[in-house]
Amino acid sequence: MYTYNYRTFDLFHRKVASIAILADENPLWRPDHFSYDLWGSRAGLWFPCVKLLDYREKWLELEESTNPFASVVMAYLKAVETKGDNDQRYRWKLILIKRLYRQGYAKVDVIRLFAFIDWVMSLPADMEKGLWTEVQKFEEETKMEYVTSVERIGMEKGMEKGMEKGSLNLLCRLIAKRFKTGYESLPLIFTLGLRAEDIEDLGERFLDAESVDEIRRWAEEKRRARMQ
């Protein structure tokens, strides 16, 4: 946050306000500054922070709010609350999706918020199909066909590819930093033929690997196995 703050100030020559939105699950972790001292000189940044977990005590306010961000916070809170309980997650996911239609948002806003809820409150494939059937039925009853099947398929593919690319890029940067090698060629080495579950496996292998070559060999083995 300190880096973002001073770089933004340097780029635009304007005062910058930094605010931290904490989406972790530790109620005690509440950072509010970064600073350091060196030879009598001191630099730092102090900033307000918002803890999403605190909104558990303000659920009624969230339900009554028409602010789209209220839907984001509600989805996050229920994702945390229903972790490991797919039946309850299914129930609350459907409730929150139906709420989007009743808030009077524009179609584009419903689709964007739907995409976030769909991602943060993920369910097993069979339950997702059941939920999607209920959403389609609800759309027909309310005559508000906002999230069509075509749009949903596009969201799923786009989100999956985006998440895979983001995860892979982060891993490649970590690998390059740990083994002091060039970053630019790593994505090309590891992307070919790898799936989302492979990228997760790669993240675990990275912790124990002793060289880039060891990770590269593992990627090659995975790729050959996929081709067989």
PDB file of C-alpha atoms in Angstrom:
ATOM      1  CA  MET A   1       0.000   0.000   0.000  1.00  0.00           C
ATOM      2  CA  TYR A   2       2.886   2.317   0.736  1.00  0.00           C
ATOM      3  CA  THR A   3       4.357   1.603  -2.711  1.00  0.00           C
ATOM      4  CA  TYR A   4       1.047   2.111  -4.507  1.00  0.00           C
ATOM      5  CA  ASN A   5       0.480   5.341  -2.612  1.00  0.00           C
ATOM      6  CA  TYR A   6       3.789   7.018  -3.410  1.00  0.00           C
ATOM      7  CA  ARG A   7       3.855   5.798  -7.013  1.00  0.00           C
ATOM      8  CA  THR A   8       0.366   7.146  -7.631  1.00  0.00           C
ATOM      9  CA  PHE A   9       1.367  10.461  -6.078  1.00  0.00           C
ATOM     10  CA  ASP A  10       4.498  10.543  -8.224  1.00  0.00           C
ATOM     11  CA  LEU A  11       2.580   9.717 -11.419  1.00  0.00           C
ATOM     12  CA  PHE A  12      -0.379  12.096 -11.057  1.00  0.00           C
ATOM     13  CA  HIS A  13       1.059  14.761  -8.708  1.00  0.00           C
ATOM     14  CA  ARG A  14      -2.110  14.622  -6.616  1.00  0.00           C
ATOM     15  CA  LYS A  15      -2.788  13.823  -2.981  1.00  0.00           C
ATOM     16  CA  VAL A  16      -3.645  10.132  -2.514  1.00  0.00           C
ATOM     17  CA  ALA A  17      -5.894   8.513   0.113  1.00  0.00           C
ATOM     18  CA  SER A  18      -5.226   4.827   0.809  1.00  0.00           C
ATOM     19  CA  ILE A  19      -7.911   2.646   2.398  1.00  0.00           C
ATOM     20  CA  ALA A  20      -7.498  -1.066   3.205  1.00  0.00           C
ATOM     21  CA  ILE A  21     -10.453  -3.423   2.738  1.00  0.00           C
ATOM     22  CA  LEU A  22      -9.599  -6.591   4.649  1.00  0.00           C
ATOM     23  CA  ALA A  23     -11.286  -9.720   3.294  1.00  0.00           C
ATOM     24  CA  ASP A  24      -9.396 -12.276   5.397  1.00  0.00           C
ATOM     25  CA  GLU A  25     -10.983 -14.469   8.075  1.00  0.00           C
ATOM     26  CA  ASN A  26      -8.819 -13.433  11.027  1.00  0.00           C
ATOM     27  CA  PRO A  27     -10.806 -10.948  13.170  1.00  0.00           C
ATOM     28  CA  LEU A  28      -7.650  -9.867  15.010  1.00  0.00           C
ATOM     29  CA  TRP A  29      -5.566  -8.895  11.954  1.00  0.00           C
ATOM     30  CA  ARG A  30      -6.069  -5.154  11.439  1.00  0.00           C
ATOM     31  CA  PRO A  31      -2.986  -3.487   9.915  1.00  0.00           C
ATOM     32  CA  ASP A  32      -3.236   0.298   9.727  1.00  0.00           C
ATOM     33  CA  HIS A  33       0.240   1.506   8.786  1.00  0.00           C
ATOM     34  CA  PHE A  34       3.635   0.788   7.281  1.00  0.00           C
ATOM     35  CA  SER A  35       6.755   2.671   8.321  1.00  0.00           C
ATOM     36  CA  TYR A  36      10.497   2.382   8.719  1.00  0.00           C
ATOM     37  CA  ASP A  37      13.361   4.357  10.255  1.00  0.00           C
ATOM     38  CA  LEU A  38      16.879   4.749   8.955  1.00  0.00           C
ATOM     39  CA  TRP A  39      19.637   7.006  10.319  1.00  0.00           C
ATOM     40  CA  GLY A  40      17.202   9.414  11.901  1.00  0.00           C
ATOM     41  CA  SER A  41      14.959   9.545   8.832  1.00  0.00           C
ATOM     42  CA  ARG A  42      11.429   8.158   8.988  1.00  0.00           C
ATOM     43  CA  ALA A  43       9.005   7.261   6.204  1.00  0.00           C
ATOM     44  CA  GLY A  44       5.610   5.590   6.282  1.00  0.00           C
ATOM     45  CA  LEU A  45       1.931   5.465   5.507  1.00  0.00           C
ATOM     46  CA  TRP A  46      -0.985   5.355   7.936  1.00  0.00           C
ATOM     47  CA  PHE A  47      -4.367   4.364   6.565  1.00  0.00           C
ATOM     48  CA  PRO A  48      -7.913   3.476   7.706  1.00  0.00           C
ATOM     49  CA  CYS A  49      -9.020  -0.117   7.228  1.00  0.00           C
ATOM     50  CA  VAL A  50     -12.410  -1.749   6.807  1.00  0.00           C
ATOM     51  CA  LYS A  51     -12.834  -5.321   8.038  1.00  0.00           C
ATOM     52  CA  LEU A  52     -15.542  -7.144   6.071  1.00  0.00           C
ATOM     53  CA  LEU A  53     -16.067  -9.589   8.940  1.00  0.00           C
ATOM     54  CA  ASP A  54     -17.358  -6.684  11.060  1.00  0.00           C
ATOM     55  CA  TYR A  55     -20.405  -6.468   8.812  1.00  0.00           C
ATOM     56  CA  ARG A  56     -21.727  -9.708  10.272  1.00  0.00           C
ATOM     57  CA  GLU A  57     -23.197  -7.513  13.006  1.00  0.00           C
ATOM     58  CA  LYS A  58     -24.742  -5.192  10.386  1.00  0.00           C
ATOM     59  CA  TRP A  59     -26.558  -7.776   8.269  1.00  0.00           C
ATOM     60  CA  LEU A  60     -29.920  -5.982   8.414  1.00  0.00           C
ATOM     61  CA  GLU A  61     -28.270  -2.790   7.160  1.00  0.00           C
ATOM     62  CA  LEU A  62     -26.767  -4.711   4.258  1.00  0.00           C
ATOM     63  CA  GLU A  63     -30.121  -6.261   3.363  1.00  0.00           C
ATOM     64  CA  GLU A  64     -31.810  -2.853   3.281  1.00  0.00           C
ATOM     65  CA  SER A  65     -29.026  -1.152   1.336  1.00  0.00           C
ATOM     66  CA  THR A  66     -29.334  -0.525  -2.398  1.00  0.00           C
ATOM     67  CA  ASN A  67     -25.581  -0.006  -2.722  1.00  0.00           C
ATOM     68  CA  PRO A  68     -24.175  -2.735  -5.023  1.00  0.00           C
ATOM     69  CA  PHE A  69     -21.211  -3.160  -2.689  1.00  0.00           C
ATOM     70  CA  ALA A  70     -23.640  -4.430  -0.028  1.00  0.00           C
ATOM     71  CA  SER A  71     -24.293  -7.446  -2.279  1.00  0.00           C
ATOM     72  CA  VAL A  72     -20.547  -8.048  -2.551  1.00  0.00           C
ATOM     73  CA  VAL A  73     -20.111  -7.982   1.245  1.00  0.00           C
ATOM     74  CA  MET A  74     -23.131 -10.235   1.801  1.00  0.00           C
ATOM     75  CA  ALA A  75     -21.789 -12.792  -0.661  1.00  0.00           C
ATOM     76  CA  TYR A  76     -18.375 -12.732   1.023  1.00  0.00           C
ATOM     77  CA  LEU A  77     -19.857 -13.179   4.509  1.00  0.00           C
ATOM     78  CA  LYS A  78     -22.051 -16.097   3.451  1.00  0.00           C
ATOM     79  CA  ALA A  79     -19.148 -17.690   1.571  1.00  0.00           C
ATOM     80  CA  VAL A  80     -17.160 -17.672   4.826  1.00  0.00           C
ATOM     81  CA  GLU A  81     -20.126 -18.794   6.938  1.00  0.00           C
ATOM     82  CA  THR A  82     -21.078 -21.711   4.651  1.00  0.00           C
ATOM     83  CA  LYS A  83     -17.598 -23.062   4.053  1.00  0.00           C
ATOM     84  CA  GLY A  84     -17.885 -26.859   4.175  1.00  0.00           C
ATOM     85  CA  ASP A  85     -21.712 -26.784   4.111  1.00  0.00           C
ATOM     86  CA  ASN A  86     -22.815 -26.929   0.470  1.00  0.00           C
ATOM     87  CA  ASP A  87     -26.517 -27.217   1.294  1.00  0.00           C
ATOM     88  CA  GLN A  88     -26.487 -23.935   3.183  1.00  0.00           C
ATOM     89  CA  ARG A  89     -24.269 -22.336   0.538  1.00  0.00           C
ATOM     90  CA  TYR A  90     -26.754 -23.391  -2.149  1.00  0.00           C
ATOM     91  CA  ARG A  91     -29.602 -21.866  -0.171  1.00  0.00           C
ATOM     92  CA  TRP A  92     -27.862 -18.546   0.442  1.00  0.00           C
ATOM     93  CA  LYS A  93     -26.439 -18.295  -3.043  1.00  0.00           C
ATOM     94  CA  LEU A  94     -29.948 -18.565  -4.493  1.00  0.00           C
ATOM     95  CA  ILE A  95     -31.260 -15.994  -1.990  1.00  0.00           C
ATOM     96  CA  LEU A  96     -28.536 -13.494  -2.876  1.00  0.00           C
ATOM     97  CA  ILE A  97     -28.963 -13.994  -6.623  1.00  0.00           C
ATOM     98  CA  LYS A  98     -32.723 -13.433  -6.416  1.00  0.00           C
ATOM     99  CA  ARG A  99     -32.063 -10.327  -4.314  1.00  0.00           C
ATOM    100  CA  LEU A 100     -30.131  -8.807  -7.234  1.00  0.00           C
ATOM    101  CA  TYR A 101     -33.253  -8.829  -9.392  1.00  0.00           C
ATOM    102  CA  ARG A 102     -35.372  -7.230  -6.659  1.00  0.00           C
ATOM    103  CA  GLN A 103     -32.935  -4.350  -6.064  1.00  0.00           C
ATOM    104  CA  GLY A 104     -33.767  -2.699  -9.354  1.00  0.00           C
ATOM    105  CA  TYR A 105     -30.211  -2.746 -10.688  1.00  0.00           C
ATOM    106  CA  ALA A 106     -29.528  -2.346 -14.397  1.00  0.00           C
ATOM    107  CA  LYS A 107     -29.027  -5.595 -16.307  1.00  0.00           C
ATOM    108  CA  VAL A 108     -25.267  -5.058 -16.679  1.00  0.00           C
ATOM    109  CA  ASP A 109     -24.920  -4.555 -12.900  1.00  0.00           C
ATOM    110  CA  VAL A 110     -26.938  -7.708 -12.169  1.00  0.00           C
ATOM    111  CA  ILE A 111     -24.670  -9.712 -14.479  1.00  0.00           C
ATOM    112  CA  ARG A 112     -21.488  -8.338 -12.897  1.00  0.00           C
ATOM    113  CA  LEU A 113     -22.693  -8.940  -9.348  1.00  0.00           C
ATOM    114  CA  PHE A 114     -23.989 -12.372 -10.350  1.00  0.00           C
ATOM    115  CA  ALA A 115     -20.510 -13.225 -11.661  1.00  0.00           C
ATOM    116  CA  PHE A 116     -18.949 -12.290  -8.305  1.00  0.00           C
ATOM    117  CA  ILE A 117     -21.488 -14.272  -6.271  1.00  0.00           C
ATOM    118  CA  ASP A 118     -21.102 -17.215  -8.652  1.00  0.00           C
ATOM    119  CA  TRP A 119     -17.343 -17.183  -8.118  1.00  0.00           C
ATOM    120  CA  VAL A 120     -17.051 -16.552  -4.374  1.00  0.00           C
ATOM    121  CA  MET A 121     -19.820 -19.037  -3.487  1.00  0.00           C
ATOM    122  CA  SER A 122     -18.768 -21.886  -5.771  1.00  0.00           C
ATOM    123  CA  LEU A 123     -20.600 -25.222  -5.539  1.00  0.00           C
ATOM    124  CA  PRO A 124     -20.082 -28.747  -6.904  1.00  0.00           C
ATOM    125  CA  ALA A 125     -21.071 -29.073 -10.574  1.00  0.00           C
ATOM    126  CA  ASP A 126     -24.284 -31.022  -9.914  1.00  0.00           C
ATOM    127  CA  MET A 127     -25.501 -28.443  -7.392  1.00  0.00           C
ATOM    128  CA  GLU A 128     -24.577 -25.602  -9.744  1.00  0.00           C
ATOM    129  CA  LYS A 129     -26.790 -27.124 -12.426  1.00  0.00           C
ATOM    130  CA  GLY A 130     -29.684 -27.369  -9.995  1.00  0.00           C
ATOM    131  CA  LEU A 131     -29.218 -23.776  -8.876  1.00  0.00           C
ATOM    132  CA  TRP A 132     -28.997 -22.554 -12.452  1.00  0.00           C
ATOM    133  CA  THR A 133     -32.304 -24.281 -13.237  1.00  0.00           C
ATOM    134  CA  GLU A 134     -33.921 -22.426 -10.340  1.00  0.00           C
ATOM    135  CA  VAL A 135     -32.456 -19.106 -11.504  1.00  0.00           C
ATOM    136  CA  GLN A 136     -33.818 -19.646 -15.009  1.00  0.00           C
ATOM    137  CA  LYS A 137     -37.248 -20.503 -13.577  1.00  0.00           C
ATOM    138  CA  PHE A 138     -37.145 -17.370 -11.417  1.00  0.00           C
ATOM    139  CA  GLU A 139     -36.245 -15.243 -14.449  1.00  0.00           C
ATOM    140  CA  GLU A 140     -39.214 -16.629 -16.367  1.00  0.00           C
ATOM    141  CA  GLU A 141     -41.584 -15.975 -13.468  1.00  0.00           C
ATOM    142  CA  THR A 142     -40.391 -12.394 -12.981  1.00  0.00           C
ATOM    143  CA  LYS A 143     -40.010 -11.762 -16.724  1.00  0.00           C
ATOM    144  CA  MET A 144     -36.478 -10.486 -16.118  1.00  0.00           C
ATOM    145  CA  GLU A 145     -34.158 -12.543 -18.300  1.00  0.00           C
ATOM    146  CA  TYR A 146     -30.900 -10.933 -17.208  1.00  0.00           C
ATOM    147  CA  VAL A 147     -28.381 -13.748 -16.919  1.00  0.00           C
ATOM    148  CA  THR A 148     -28.990 -15.919 -19.977  1.00  0.00           C
ATOM    149  CA  SER A 149     -27.334 -19.302 -20.427  1.00  0.00           C
ATOM    150  CA  VAL A 150     -25.076 -17.860 -23.123  1.00  0.00           C
ATOM    151  CA  GLU A 151     -23.879 -15.073 -20.835  1.00  0.00           C
ATOM    152  CA  ARG A 152     -23.295 -17.539 -18.008  1.00  0.00           C
ATOM    153  CA  ILE A 153     -21.187 -19.819 -20.173  1.00  0.00           C
ATOM    154  CA  GLY A 154     -19.141 -16.818 -21.273  1.00  0.00           C
ATOM    155  CA  MET A 155     -18.673 -15.701 -17.676  1.00  0.00           C
ATOM    156  CA  GLU A 156     -17.583 -19.177 -16.585  1.00  0.00           C
ATOM    157  CA  LYS A 157     -15.010 -19.517 -19.359  1.00  0.00           C
ATOM    158  CA  GLY A 158     -13.724 -15.967 -18.980  1.00  0.00           C
ATOM    159  CA  MET A 159     -13.443 -16.190 -15.211  1.00  0.00           C
ATOM    160  CA  GLU A 160     -11.771 -19.603 -15.340  1.00  0.00           C
ATOM    161  CA  LYS A 161      -9.192 -18.436 -17.885  1.00  0.00           C
ATOM    162  CA  GLY A 162      -8.613 -15.186 -16.009  1.00  0.00           C
ATOM    163  CA  MET A 163      -8.064 -16.968 -12.697  1.00  0.00           C
ATOM    164  CA  GLU A 164      -5.781 -19.544 -14.297  1.00  0.00           C
ATOM    165  CA  LYS A 165      -3.711 -16.842 -15.991  1.00  0.00           C
ATOM    166  CA  GLY A 166      -3.469 -14.750 -12.810  1.00  0.00           C
ATOM    167  CA  SER A 167      -2.459 -17.744 -10.688  1.00  0.00           C
ATOM    168  CA  LEU A 168       0.098 -18.903 -13.220  1.00  0.00           C
ATOM    169  CA  ASN A 169       1.660 -15.453 -13.598  1.00  0.00           C
ATOM    170  CA  LEU A 170       2.000 -15.122  -9.824  1.00  0.00           C
ATOM    171  CA  LEU A 171       3.616 -18.564  -9.559  1.00  0.00           C
ATOM    172  CA  CYS A 172       6.019 -17.774 -12.378  1.00  0.00           C
ATOM    173  CA  ARG A 173       7.096 -14.564 -10.655  1.00  0.00           C
ATOM    174  CA  LEU A 174       7.675 -16.435  -7.394  1.00  0.00           C
ATOM    175  CA  ILE A 175       9.667 -19.136  -9.198  1.00  0.00           C
ATOM    176  CA  ALA A 176      11.769 -16.544 -11.025  1.00  0.00           C
ATOM    177  CA  LYS A 177      12.470 -14.674  -7.791  1.00  0.00           C
ATOM    178  CA  ARG A 178      13.343 -17.771  -5.779  1.00  0.00           C
ATOM    179  CA  PHE A 179      15.675 -19.272  -8.374  1.00  0.00           C
ATOM    180  CA  LYS A 180      16.943 -15.909  -9.682  1.00  0.00           C
ATOM    181  CA  THR A 181      16.033 -16.602 -13.288  1.00  0.00           C
ATOM    182  CA  GLY A 182      14.286 -14.642 -16.027  1.00  0.00           C
ATOM    183  CA  TYR A 183      10.510 -14.388 -15.675  1.00  0.00           C
ATOM    184  CA  GLU A 184       9.602 -13.748 -19.308  1.00  0.00           C
ATOM    185  CA  SER A 185      10.032 -17.315 -20.595  1.00  0.00           C
ATOM    186  CA  LEU A 186       8.434 -19.100 -17.644  1.00  0.00           C
ATOM    187  CA  PRO A 187       4.734 -18.623 -18.583  1.00  0.00           C
ATOM    188  CA  LEU A 188       5.388 -20.184 -21.998  1.00  0.00           C
ATOM    189  CA  ILE A 189       7.117 -23.141 -20.384  1.00  0.00           C
ATOM    190  CA  PHE A 190       4.378 -23.889 -17.877  1.00  0.00           C
ATOM    191  CA  THR A 191       1.136 -22.943 -19.656  1.00  0.00           C
ATOM    192  CA  LEU A 192       1.155 -25.413 -22.519  1.00  0.00           C
ATOM    193  CA  GLY A 193      -1.275 -28.213 -21.727  1.00  0.00           C
ATOM    194  CA  LEU A 194      -1.660 -27.375 -18.029  1.00  0.00           C
ATOM    195  CA  ARG A 195      -5.089 -27.164 -16.411  1.00  0.00           C
ATOM    196  CA  ALA A 196      -6.341 -25.389 -13.296  1.00  0.00           C
ATOM    197  CA  GLU A 197      -5.682 -28.400 -11.054  1.00  0.00           C
ATOM    198  CA  ASP A 198      -2.159 -28.667 -12.502  1.00  0.00           C
ATOM    199  CA  ILE A 199      -1.451 -25.061 -11.543  1.00  0.00           C
ATOM    200  CA  GLU A 200      -2.520 -25.817  -7.955  1.00  0.00           C
ATOM    201  CA  ASP A 201      -0.223 -28.858  -7.949  1.00  0.00           C
ATOM    202  CA  LEU A 202       2.567 -26.701  -9.351  1.00  0.00           C
ATOM    203  CA  GLY A 203       2.143 -24.300  -6.436  1.00  0.00           C
ATOM    204  CA  GLU A 204       2.738 -27.137  -3.969  1.00  0.00           C
ATOM    205  CA  ARG A 205       5.699 -28.512  -5.947  1.00  0.00           C
ATOM    206  CA  PHE A 206       7.261 -25.065  -6.025  1.00  0.00           C
ATOM    207  CA  LEU A 207       7.656 -25.145  -2.230  1.00  0.00           C
ATOM    208  CA  ASP A 208       9.828 -28.288  -2.317  1.00  0.00           C
ATOM    209  CA  ALA A 209      11.567 -27.887  -5.685  1.00  0.00           C
ATOM    210  CA  GLU A 210      15.319 -27.330  -5.685  1.00  0.00           C
ATOM    211  CA  SER A 211      15.603 -25.883  -9.207  1.00  0.00           C
ATOM    212  CA  VAL A 212      13.617 -24.536 -12.158  1.00  0.00           C
ATOM    213  CA  ASP A 213      14.645 -27.630 -14.126  1.00  0.00           C
ATOM    214  CA  GLU A 214      12.927 -29.847 -11.596  1.00  0.00           C
ATOM    215  CA  ILE A 215       9.663 -27.915 -12.049  1.00  0.00           C
ATOM    216  CA  ARG A 216      10.137 -27.915 -15.820  1.00  0.00           C
ATOM    217  CA  ARG A 217      10.499 -31.715 -15.857  1.00  0.00           C
ATOM    218  CA  TRP A 218       7.330 -32.055 -13.825  1.00  0.00           C
ATOM    219  CA  ALA A 219       5.472 -29.785 -16.298  1.00  0.00           C
ATOM    220  CA  GLU A 220       6.724 -31.884 -19.214  1.00  0.00           C
ATOM    221  CA  GLU A 221       5.529 -35.087 -17.541  1.00  0.00           C
ATOM    222  CA  LYS A 222       2.113 -33.545 -16.955  1.00  0.00           C
ATOM    223  CA  ARG A 223       1.913 -32.388 -20.552  1.00  0.00           C
ATOM    224  CA  ARG A 224       2.846 -35.813 -21.940  1.00  0.00           C
ATOM    225  CA  ALA A 225       0.306 -37.489 -19.651  1.00  0.00           C
ATOM    226  CA  ARG A 226      -2.406 -35.177 -20.976  1.00  0.00           C
ATOM    227  CA  MET A 227      -1.551 -36.091 -24.555  1.00  0.00           C
ATOM    228  CA  GLN A 228      -1.748 -39.841 -24.027  1.00  0.00           C
TER     229      GLN A 228
END
